Coordinates of C-alpha atoms in Angstrom, one line a residue:
M30 CA 22.8 -15.6 -20.5
T31 CA 20.7 -18.0 -22.6
S32 CA 22.4 -21.3 -22.8
L33 CA 22.7 -23.4 -26.0
K34 CA 21.2 -26.9 -26.1
P35 CA 23.4 -29.6 -27.6
S36 CA 21.0 -30.1 -30.5
E37 CA 20.7 -26.4 -31.4
P38 CA 22.8 -24.4 -33.9
W39 CA 25.0 -21.7 -32.2
Y40 CA 22.9 -18.8 -33.5
V41 CA 19.7 -20.0 -31.9
A42 CA 20.8 -19.1 -28.3
R43 CA 22.0 -15.7 -29.4
G44 CA 18.7 -15.2 -31.4
R45 CA 16.7 -16.2 -28.3
R46 CA 18.6 -13.5 -26.3
G47 CA 17.7 -10.9 -28.9
Q48 CA 14.0 -12.0 -28.7
E49 CA 14.1 -11.6 -24.9
L50 CA 15.5 -8.1 -25.3
L51 CA 12.7 -7.3 -27.8
D52 CA 10.0 -8.6 -25.4
Q53 CA 11.5 -6.4 -22.6
G54 CA 11.2 -3.3 -24.8
R55 CA 15.0 -2.9 -25.1
I56 CA 14.7 -2.3 -28.8
P57 CA 18.2 -0.8 -29.6
E58 CA 19.9 -3.7 -27.8
A59 CA 17.7 -6.2 -29.7
V60 CA 18.6 -4.6 -33.0
E61 CA 22.3 -4.8 -32.1
T62 CA 22.1 -8.4 -31.1
F63 CA 20.3 -9.6 -34.2
A64 CA 22.6 -7.5 -36.4
A65 CA 25.6 -9.2 -34.8
V66 CA 24.2 -12.7 -35.3
L67 CA 23.5 -11.9 -39.0
E68 CA 27.0 -10.7 -39.5
S69 CA 28.4 -13.9 -37.9
L70 CA 26.4 -16.0 -40.3
G71 CA 28.3 -14.4 -43.2
S72 CA 26.9 -15.2 -46.6
E73 CA 25.4 -18.5 -45.5
A74 CA 21.9 -18.8 -47.0
G75 CA 19.4 -21.0 -45.3
Y76 CA 16.5 -21.2 -42.8
G77 CA 18.6 -19.8 -39.9
R78 CA 19.5 -16.7 -41.9
A79 CA 15.9 -16.1 -42.9
V80 CA 14.8 -16.4 -39.3
V81 CA 17.4 -13.9 -38.1
L82 CA 16.5 -11.5 -40.9
E83 CA 12.9 -11.7 -39.9
R84 CA 13.7 -10.9 -36.3
L85 CA 16.0 -8.1 -37.3
G86 CA 13.3 -6.7 -39.6
R87 CA 10.7 -6.8 -36.8
A88 CA 13.2 -5.1 -34.3
L89 CA 14.0 -2.3 -36.9
L90 CA 10.3 -1.8 -37.4
L91 CA 9.7 -1.3 -33.7
A92 CA 12.8 1.1 -33.6
G93 CA 11.1 3.3 -36.3
D94 CA 13.6 2.4 -39.1
H95 CA 10.9 1.5 -41.6
D96 CA 13.1 1.5 -44.7
G97 CA 15.6 -0.8 -42.9
A98 CA 12.9 -3.1 -41.8
F99 CA 11.4 -3.3 -45.3
A100 CA 14.8 -4.1 -46.8
R101 CA 15.5 -6.9 -44.3
L102 CA 12.1 -8.5 -44.6
R103 CA 12.3 -8.5 -48.4
E104 CA 15.7 -10.2 -48.1
A105 CA 14.3 -12.8 -45.7
L106 CA 11.5 -13.5 -48.2
D107 CA 14.0 -14.0 -50.9
V108 CA 16.1 -16.4 -48.8
A109 CA 13.0 -18.3 -47.7
G110 CA 11.9 -18.6 -51.3
R111 CA 15.1 -20.5 -52.2
I112 CA 14.6 -23.1 -49.4
A113 CA 13.0 -26.5 -50.1
P114 CA 9.3 -26.1 -49.1
S115 CA 8.1 -27.7 -45.8
D116 CA 5.5 -26.8 -43.1
T117 CA 8.2 -25.0 -41.1
V118 CA 9.3 -22.9 -44.1
R119 CA 5.7 -22.1 -45.0
R120 CA 5.1 -20.9 -41.4
L121 CA 8.2 -18.7 -41.7
R122 CA 6.9 -17.3 -45.0
C123 CA 3.5 -16.6 -43.4
T124 CA 5.2 -14.7 -40.6
L125 CA 7.3 -12.7 -43.1
R126 CA 4.3 -11.8 -45.2
S127 CA 2.5 -10.5 -42.1
D128 CA 5.6 -8.5 -40.9
L129 CA 6.0 -7.1 -44.4
G130 CA 2.4 -5.9 -44.3
D131 CA 3.2 -4.1 -41.0
A132 CA 6.2 -2.5 -42.7
L133 CA 4.2 -1.4 -45.7
R134 CA 1.4 0.0 -43.6
S135 CA 3.9 2.0 -41.6
V136 CA 5.3 3.7 -44.7
G137 CA 1.9 4.6 -46.0
R138 CA 1.3 1.9 -48.6
P139 CA -2.0 0.4 -47.4
E140 CA -3.0 -1.5 -50.6
E141 CA 0.3 -3.3 -50.7
A142 CA 0.0 -4.0 -47.0
R143 CA -3.4 -5.5 -47.6
R144 CA -2.1 -7.8 -50.3
A145 CA 0.7 -8.9 -47.9
Y146 CA -1.8 -9.6 -45.1
L147 CA -4.1 -11.6 -47.4
A148 CA -1.1 -13.7 -48.6
A149 CA -0.2 -14.4 -44.9
L150 CA -3.9 -15.2 -44.1
E151 CA -4.0 -17.7 -47.0
L152 CA -0.8 -19.4 -45.9
G153 CA -2.1 -19.6 -42.3
R154 CA -5.3 -21.2 -43.4
E155 CA -3.5 -23.8 -45.5
L156 CA -1.4 -24.6 -42.4
R157 CA -4.5 -24.6 -40.2
D158 CA -2.6 -22.2 -37.9
R159 CA -5.4 -20.6 -35.9
R160 CA -3.1 -18.2 -34.2
S161 CA -1.6 -16.9 -37.4
E162 CA -5.1 -16.7 -39.0
G163 CA -6.4 -14.7 -36.0
V164 CA -3.5 -12.3 -36.0
D165 CA -3.8 -11.5 -39.7
Q166 CA -7.5 -11.1 -39.6
A167 CA -7.0 -8.5 -36.8
R168 CA -4.4 -6.7 -38.9
L169 CA -6.7 -6.6 -41.8
G170 CA -9.4 -5.3 -39.5
A171 CA -7.2 -2.5 -38.3
L172 CA -6.2 -1.6 -41.8
A173 CA -9.9 -1.5 -42.9
L174 CA -10.8 0.7 -39.9
A175 CA -7.9 3.1 -40.7
Q176 CA -9.4 3.4 -44.3
G177 CA -12.9 4.1 -42.9
D178 CA -14.4 0.7 -43.9
T179 CA -16.1 -0.2 -40.6
G180 CA -18.1 -3.0 -42.2
E181 CA -15.0 -5.0 -43.3
A182 CA -13.3 -4.1 -40.0
L183 CA -16.2 -5.7 -38.0
E184 CA -16.1 -8.8 -40.3
R185 CA -12.3 -9.2 -39.9
Y186 CA -12.3 -8.7 -36.1
R187 CA -15.1 -11.2 -35.8
G188 CA -13.1 -13.7 -37.9
S189 CA -10.1 -13.0 -35.6
L190 CA -12.1 -13.8 -32.5
D191 CA -13.5 -17.0 -34.1
A192 CA -10.0 -18.3 -34.9
L193 CA -8.4 -17.3 -31.6
R194 CA -11.2 -18.7 -29.4
R195 CA -10.3 -22.2 -30.8
L196 CA -6.9 -21.9 -29.2
K197 CA -8.4 -22.1 -25.7
E198 CA -5.8 -19.5 -24.5
P199 CA -7.6 -16.9 -22.4
A200 CA -4.9 -14.2 -22.8
V201 CA -5.0 -14.5 -26.6
E202 CA -8.8 -14.6 -26.6
A203 CA -8.9 -11.5 -24.4
V204 CA -7.1 -9.5 -27.0
A205 CA -9.7 -10.4 -29.6
W206 CA -12.6 -9.5 -27.4
D207 CA -10.9 -6.3 -26.5
E208 CA -10.3 -5.3 -30.1
L209 CA -14.0 -5.8 -31.0
G210 CA -15.1 -3.9 -27.9
R211 CA -12.9 -1.0 -28.9
L212 CA -14.3 -1.0 -32.4
Y213 CA -17.9 -0.9 -31.1
R214 CA -16.9 2.0 -28.9
E215 CA -15.5 3.8 -32.0
L216 CA -18.9 3.2 -33.6
G217 CA -20.8 4.6 -30.6
D218 CA -22.5 1.3 -29.9
W219 CA -22.0 1.4 -26.1
P220 CA -24.0 -1.7 -25.1
Q221 CA -22.1 -3.9 -27.6
A222 CA -18.8 -2.4 -26.6
A223 CA -19.5 -3.1 -22.9
R224 CA -20.6 -6.7 -23.7
H225 CA -17.3 -7.4 -25.6
L226 CA -15.1 -5.7 -23.0
R227 CA -16.7 -7.7 -20.2
E228 CA -15.8 -10.9 -22.1
A229 CA -12.2 -9.5 -22.4
V230 CA -12.1 -8.9 -18.7
E231 CA -13.3 -12.4 -17.8
C232 CA -10.8 -14.0 -20.1
E233 CA -8.0 -11.9 -18.6
R234 CA -9.2 -12.8 -15.1
R235 CA -8.4 -16.4 -15.8
C236 CA -4.8 -15.5 -16.3
G237 CA -4.5 -13.9 -12.8
P238 CA -3.9 -10.4 -11.6
S239 CA -1.8 -8.2 -14.0
L240 CA -1.6 -4.7 -15.4
R241 CA -3.3 -6.0 -18.5
L242 CA -6.3 -6.9 -16.4
A243 CA -6.3 -3.5 -14.9
R244 CA -6.2 -1.9 -18.4
R245 CA -9.1 -4.0 -19.5
L246 CA -11.1 -3.1 -16.4
L247 CA -10.4 0.6 -17.1
A248 CA -11.5 0.3 -20.7
L249 CA -14.7 -1.4 -19.5
A250 CA -15.3 1.3 -16.9
G251 CA -14.8 4.0 -19.5
V252 CA -17.5 2.5 -21.7
L253 CA -19.9 1.8 -18.9
R254 CA -20.0 5.5 -18.1
E255 CA -21.8 6.0 -21.4
V256 CA -24.3 3.2 -20.9
P257 CA -27.7 4.1 -19.4
A258 CA -27.7 3.1 -15.7
G259 CA -24.1 1.9 -16.0
L260 CA -22.5 4.4 -13.7
E261 CA -22.4 2.2 -10.6
E262 CA -20.9 -0.7 -12.6
A263 CA -18.4 1.7 -14.0
R264 CA -17.3 2.7 -10.5
E265 CA -17.0 -0.9 -9.4
A266 CA -14.9 -1.7 -12.5
A267 CA -12.6 1.3 -11.9
E268 CA -12.2 0.3 -8.2
Q269 CA -11.3 -3.2 -9.2
A270 CA -8.8 -1.9 -11.7
L271 CA -7.2 0.2 -9.0
A272 CA -7.0 -2.7 -6.6
V273 CA -5.4 -5.0 -9.2
A274 CA -2.9 -2.4 -10.4
Q275 CA -1.8 -1.5 -6.9
G276 CA -1.4 -5.1 -6.1
V277 CA 0.9 -5.6 -9.0
S278 CA 2.8 -2.3 -9.1
P279 CA 1.8 0.5 -6.8
L280 CA 3.4 3.2 -8.9
A281 CA 2.2 2.0 -12.3
A282 CA 0.5 4.4 -14.8
E283 CA -2.6 2.2 -14.5
V284 CA -2.9 3.2 -10.8
W285 CA -3.1 6.9 -11.5
A286 CA -5.4 6.3 -14.5
A287 CA -7.8 4.5 -12.2
Y288 CA -7.8 7.4 -9.8
G289 CA -8.5 9.8 -12.6
L290 CA -11.4 7.7 -13.9
L291 CA -12.9 7.4 -10.5
G292 CA -12.6 11.2 -10.2
E293 CA -14.5 11.6 -13.4
I294 CA -17.2 9.1 -12.3
L295 CA -17.5 10.8 -9.0
P296 CA -17.6 14.6 -9.7
E297 CA -17.3 15.5 -6.0
R298 CA -13.8 13.8 -5.9
G299 CA -11.7 16.5 -7.4
D300 CA -8.9 15.4 -5.2
L301 CA -8.6 12.1 -7.2
R302 CA -8.5 14.0 -10.5
E303 CA -5.7 16.2 -9.1
L304 CA -3.9 13.1 -7.9
A305 CA -4.1 11.5 -11.4
R306 CA -2.7 14.7 -12.9
R307 CA 0.2 15.3 -10.6
A308 CA 1.3 11.8 -9.5
P309 CA 2.7 10.6 -12.9
L310 CA 5.1 13.6 -13.0
I311 CA 6.3 12.7 -9.5
V312 CA 6.8 9.1 -10.3
E313 CA 8.7 10.1 -13.5
V314 CA 11.1 12.3 -11.4
A315 CA 11.5 9.5 -8.8
E316 CA 12.6 7.0 -11.5
R317 CA 15.0 9.5 -12.9
L318 CA 16.6 10.3 -9.6
G319 CA 17.3 6.6 -8.9
P320 CA 18.0 5.1 -5.4
S321 CA 21.0 7.3 -4.4
P322 CA 20.3 9.3 -1.3
S323 CA 19.8 13.0 -2.0
L324 CA 17.6 15.9 -1.0
G325 CA 15.6 15.5 -4.2
R326 CA 15.0 11.8 -3.4
A327 CA 13.8 12.6 0.2
V328 CA 11.4 15.3 -1.2
I329 CA 10.0 13.0 -4.0
L330 CA 9.6 10.0 -1.6
G331 CA 7.7 12.2 0.8
R332 CA 5.4 13.4 -2.0
L333 CA 4.8 9.8 -3.2
G334 CA 3.7 9.0 0.4
R335 CA 1.3 12.0 0.3
C336 CA -0.1 10.7 -3.1
A337 CA -0.6 7.2 -1.6
A338 CA -2.3 8.7 1.5
A339 CA -4.6 10.9 -0.7
G340 CA -5.5 7.8 -2.6
G341 CA -6.6 6.0 0.5
R342 CA -3.6 3.7 0.9
P343 CA -2.0 4.7 4.3
D344 CA 0.0 1.5 4.3
L345 CA 1.9 2.5 1.1
A346 CA 2.1 6.1 2.3
A347 CA 3.8 5.0 5.5
T348 CA 6.4 3.0 3.6
S349 CA 7.4 5.9 1.4
L350 CA 7.4 8.4 4.2
R351 CA 9.6 6.3 6.4
E352 CA 12.1 6.0 3.6
A353 CA 11.9 9.7 2.9
L354 CA 12.6 10.5 6.5
R355 CA 15.5 8.1 6.7
V356 CA 17.1 9.8 3.7
A357 CA 16.4 13.3 5.0
E358 CA 17.9 12.6 8.4
R359 CA 21.1 11.3 6.9
L360 CA 21.7 14.4 4.6
P361 CA 24.3 16.9 5.5
E362 CA 23.0 19.9 7.5
S363 CA 21.8 22.6 5.2
E364 CA 19.3 25.5 5.3
G365 CA 15.9 24.0 5.6
Q366 CA 17.0 20.4 6.0
S367 CA 15.6 20.2 9.6
D368 CA 12.3 21.8 8.4
L369 CA 11.9 19.0 5.8
S370 CA 12.6 16.3 8.4
E371 CA 10.0 17.9 10.7
M372 CA 7.4 18.0 8.0
L373 CA 8.0 14.4 7.0
R374 CA 7.7 13.3 10.7
G375 CA 4.4 15.1 11.0
E376 CA 3.0 13.5 7.8
L377 CA 4.3 10.0 8.9
G378 CA 2.7 10.4 12.3
A379 CA -0.7 11.3 10.7
V380 CA -0.5 8.3 8.4
E381 CA 0.6 5.9 11.2
A382 CA -2.4 7.0 13.3
L383 CA -4.7 5.8 10.5
L384 CA -3.1 2.4 10.6
A385 CA -4.1 2.0 14.2
P386 CA -6.9 -0.5 14.7
A387 CA -9.7 2.0 15.5
S388 CA -8.7 4.6 12.9
S389 CA -10.5 5.9 9.9
P390 CA -9.6 4.1 6.7
R391 CA -8.8 7.2 4.8
V392 CA -6.5 10.2 5.1
T393 CA -6.8 13.4 3.1
V394 CA -3.6 15.1 2.2
G395 CA -3.9 17.9 -0.3
F396 CA -1.5 19.3 -2.9
G397 CA -1.9 22.9 -1.8
D398 CA -0.2 25.1 0.7
A399 CA 0.5 23.4 3.9
S400 CA 0.1 26.3 6.3
A401 CA 2.1 26.3 9.4
P402 CA 0.4 26.6 12.8
E403 CA 0.4 29.8 14.8
P404 CA 3.6 29.9 16.9
R405 CA 3.1 29.4 20.6
G406 CA 3.5 32.4 22.8
L407 CA 2.3 34.9 20.2
E408 CA -0.7 36.1 22.3
A409 CA 1.5 36.6 25.3
A410 CA 3.9 38.7 23.2
L411 CA 1.0 40.9 22.2
G412 CA 0.1 42.1 25.7
D413 CA -1.2 45.6 26.0
D414 CA 1.1 47.8 28.2
G415 CA -1.1 50.9 28.3
D416 CA 0.4 53.8 26.4
S417 CA 3.5 51.8 25.3
T418 CA 3.4 49.7 22.1
A419 CA 4.0 45.9 22.2
I420 CA 5.5 45.0 18.8
T421 CA 5.7 41.4 17.6
I422 CA 7.4 40.3 14.4
L423 CA 6.1 37.0 13.0
E424 CA 8.4 35.6 10.4
R425 CA 7.2 33.0 7.9
T426 CA 9.5 30.9 5.7
D427 CA 8.1 29.0 2.7
T428 CA 10.2 26.3 1.1
D429 CA 9.4 24.9 -2.4
Y430 CA 11.2 22.4 -4.5
A431 CA 11.5 22.5 -8.3
F432 CA 12.4 19.6 -10.6
E433 CA 12.9 19.6 -14.3
P434 CA 11.1 19.9 -16.6
N435 CA 7.9 21.3 -14.9
L436 CA 7.3 20.0 -11.4
L437 CA 7.1 22.4 -8.5
L438 CA 6.3 20.9 -5.0
D439 CA 5.4 22.8 -1.9
G440 CA 7.7 22.1 1.1
P441 CA 7.8 23.1 4.7
R442 CA 6.0 26.2 5.9
T443 CA 7.5 27.5 9.2
R444 CA 6.5 30.4 11.4
R445 CA 8.4 31.9 14.3
V446 CA 8.3 35.0 16.5
V447 CA 11.3 37.2 16.0
S448 CA 12.3 39.3 19.0
P449 CA 13.1 43.0 18.2
A450 CA 16.5 44.4 19.2
D451 CA 16.8 45.3 22.9
H452 CA 18.3 48.8 22.1
P453 CA 17.4 49.7 18.5
T454 CA 19.1 52.7 17.0
P455 CA 16.8 55.5 15.9
P456 CA 17.1 57.1 12.5
A457 CA 19.0 60.4 11.9
E458 CA 16.8 63.5 12.0
D459 CA 17.3 64.2 8.3
I460 CA 16.0 60.8 7.1
R461 CA 12.7 60.8 5.4
P462 CA 10.9 57.6 6.5
V463 CA 8.1 56.0 4.6
L464 CA 6.2 52.7 4.7
V465 CA 7.6 50.3 2.1
P466 CA 5.4 50.5 -1.0
G467 CA 3.0 47.6 -1.2
T468 CA 2.7 47.2 2.6
R469 CA -0.7 46.0 3.7
T470 CA -2.1 47.8 6.8
W471 CA -5.2 47.0 8.7
L472 CA -6.8 46.9 12.1
D473 CA -7.7 43.4 13.3
A474 CA -10.8 42.3 15.4
E475 CA -8.8 42.8 18.6
G476 CA -7.9 46.4 17.8
R477 CA -4.3 45.6 16.9
I478 CA -2.5 47.3 14.0
R479 CA -1.1 44.8 11.5
L480 CA 1.5 45.6 8.9
V481 CA 2.6 43.1 6.1
P482 CA 5.4 44.3 3.8
P483 CA 5.9 42.6 0.4
A484 CA 7.8 39.3 0.6
G485 CA 11.4 39.4 -0.4
E486 CA 12.9 37.6 -3.4
P487 CA 13.4 33.8 -2.8
R488 CA 16.9 32.4 -2.0
V489 CA 17.7 29.8 -4.6
R490 CA 20.0 26.8 -4.0
V491 CA 20.6 23.9 -6.4
E492 CA 21.2 20.5 -5.0
G493 CA 21.6 17.9 -7.8
E494 CA 18.4 17.8 -9.8
C495 CA 16.5 19.6 -7.0
T496 CA 16.3 23.4 -6.9
V497 CA 15.4 24.7 -3.4
L498 CA 13.5 28.1 -3.2
R499 CA 13.1 29.7 0.3
R500 CA 11.1 32.9 0.6
T501 CA 10.8 34.8 3.9
S502 CA 7.9 37.2 4.7
R503 CA 7.1 39.1 7.9
E504 CA 4.0 40.3 9.6
V505 CA 4.3 43.0 12.3
T506 CA 1.6 43.4 14.9
L507 CA 1.4 46.5 17.2
A508 CA -0.8 46.3 20.3
G509 CA -1.3 49.4 22.5
G510 CA -0.5 53.0 21.9
N511 CA -2.5 53.0 18.7
G512 CA -3.0 56.8 18.7
L513 CA 0.8 57.4 18.5
V514 CA 1.3 54.7 15.9
W515 CA -1.4 56.0 13.6
R516 CA 0.0 59.5 13.8
L517 CA 3.4 58.2 12.9
L518 CA 2.1 56.2 9.9
A519 CA 0.2 59.3 8.6
A520 CA 3.3 61.5 9.0
M521 CA 5.7 59.2 7.3
D522 CA 5.0 60.2 3.7
G523 CA 8.6 60.1 2.4
R524 CA 8.9 63.9 2.4
A525 CA 8.9 64.9 6.1
P526 CA 12.3 64.5 7.8
W527 CA 12.2 62.4 11.0
G528 CA 13.3 65.4 13.0
A529 CA 10.2 67.4 11.9
I530 CA 8.0 64.4 12.8
L531 CA 9.5 64.2 16.3
A532 CA 9.1 67.9 16.8
A533 CA 5.4 67.6 16.5
L534 CA 5.3 65.1 19.5
S535 CA 5.5 65.5 23.2
E536 CA 8.8 64.7 25.0
S537 CA 7.4 61.5 26.4
E538 CA 6.1 60.4 23.0
R539 CA 9.5 61.0 21.3
V540 CA 11.2 58.1 23.1
E541 CA 8.4 55.7 22.2
A542 CA 8.3 57.0 18.6
N543 CA 12.1 56.4 18.2
R544 CA 11.7 52.8 19.5
V545 CA 8.7 52.1 17.2
I546 CA 10.3 53.5 14.0
S547 CA 13.6 51.6 14.7
V548 CA 11.8 48.3 15.2
L549 CA 9.6 48.8 12.1
A550 CA 12.6 49.7 10.0
G551 CA 14.5 46.6 11.3
A552 CA 11.4 44.4 10.4
G553 CA 11.4 45.8 6.8
V554 CA 8.2 47.7 7.2
V555 CA 9.6 51.2 7.0
D556 CA 12.1 52.4 4.4
L557 CA 14.9 54.7 5.6
S558 CA 17.0 54.5 2.3
G559 CA 15.6 57.7 0.9
R560 CA 14.8 55.9 -2.4
P561 CA 11.7 53.8 -1.7
L562 CA 10.0 54.3 -5.1
G563 CA 13.2 53.5 -6.9
R564 CA 13.7 50.3 -5.1
F565 CA 10.0 49.4 -5.6
I566 CA 10.2 50.1 -9.4
H567 CA 13.3 47.9 -9.6
W568 CA 11.6 45.1 -7.8
T569 CA 8.4 45.2 -9.8
T570 CA 10.0 45.6 -13.3
R571 CA 12.8 43.0 -13.0
K572 CA 12.5 40.1 -15.4
G573 CA 9.9 37.5 -14.5
V574 CA 7.8 39.8 -12.3
I575 CA 5.6 42.3 -14.2
P576 CA 6.5 44.6 -17.1
A577 CA 6.8 48.3 -16.6
G578 CA 3.8 48.6 -18.9
G579 CA 3.6 51.8 -20.8
L580 CA 6.3 53.8 -19.0
E581 CA 8.6 55.9 -21.1
G582 CA 12.3 56.0 -20.4
D583 CA 12.2 59.4 -18.6
E584 CA 9.3 58.2 -16.5
V585 CA 11.2 55.2 -15.3
L586 CA 14.3 57.3 -14.7
R587 CA 12.3 59.8 -12.6
L588 CA 10.6 57.0 -10.5
A589 CA 13.8 55.0 -10.1
S590 CA 15.7 58.1 -8.9
D591 CA 13.0 59.7 -6.9
R592 CA 13.8 63.0 -8.6
Q593 CA 12.0 65.2 -11.0
T594 CA 13.0 65.6 -14.6
H595 CA 13.2 68.8 -16.6
G596 CA 13.9 69.1 -20.3
A597 CA 15.7 66.3 -22.1
G598 CA 16.0 64.0 -19.1
R599 CA 18.1 66.5 -17.0
L600 CA 17.7 65.8 -13.3
I601 CA 17.0 68.6 -10.8
P602 CA 16.6 68.2 -7.0

């Protein structure tokens, strides 16, 4: 709480608190504070009331209440006009005229705004207030530029720079250089724009590292890209901006803007452009989730670590990944929780290896699919036993995480070998088996038959603000006994009963055929339901997949029921 000095009126401390809120960007709270002070003053007219009205008008203008701001500033001018003139009162009237110009400009009354700015400029010159003169010259320049008068805009911005340079305040002078540089950029005069923006950067450097300095370096780098032979200097400026921003606030918007600009300067660095595109969304979600431990926070912290690693900062990446792993390991056991922890451990290990003394200074971590390694023991499981068929089922589980409004992050990718049942039950002889529609079938380089049915629908689970999607897919590999397997695949057309298929085989082949068909059915490769096309049509035409484009009602009915239609939709066997 702001304390009241013995010599100050009571409203000064409360007004100072309102100004602090305004400077922090907490506009609604500032409006409420100034309104409360004004109400406490009652009908008392005087300098204090005029000051509070001016602050309230400024706050309302920033809040977007232009009519309210205009009314309060007019009232403040009326109050100030009835106070005995002094330098202090004239300074207040100068500020009020300038604020009134802002309010008039915001409601689309540029000529009246211009008159208000000119009145403020005249008062500032009478008071020899260089700061006020510089501010109002810049506002007149912005107004002229908005009206398309670039000649007056240049004149006004140069007058602003001349006035503000006399203050010997680098931060204020930097603003004036920056405004002129941006104006020259609008005019397409790249060398002049670069010269003025360099001056803005040098002034800002004297104030120490800040996000303002990072922004000025980024503006300079953007202009230098357009200057002949300026590409190398542009890269250096962008790298300086990145270093400054990361030193002040590693997750600030200026950090990702610097990565994006570097990606534009260096066309081969598409990873930096992708980082600039995705990272701000991740930071936004992280801020919304807050510090409370949750699955969503563990996922987001892990992805922030990946962003830092992709940007060449393994030190920042390690910090985020350690915190993500700490959160993940303390979560209640749930489907996929151990997979997430394992993924985070792997990424943390890779980053920590880079922090070792003899390591490379940069790690590349992409945003794409993190494919899981081939499970151990797969080759041994695929041994060839002569005429018998060795069947291996490789199950892959892909986990993804979704956050509102439009952020989808890839999660763990796990693969494991699934053992077939020891004594599978063969199908009944009247069942008509068929490969599941959409199954991919091919012969690999080692002569093994591979079958991959379509992936099933994802399992969806909501945990707070994080939606978890887990999709399981399978790949079946058959080694040995290829002749029998190919004959079975050819015979399973959905029309021949299993008994008829077996009858065409020798006695010894029937035992093996029953085993193979049972395992393939259990793996989801062979459909024994008798309605394979109906199930396929349901899967492909459900909402959010693909439309049943062009199919009439009776056609869908026939396909979905695996029957033929005759007449007006009547079904016959």
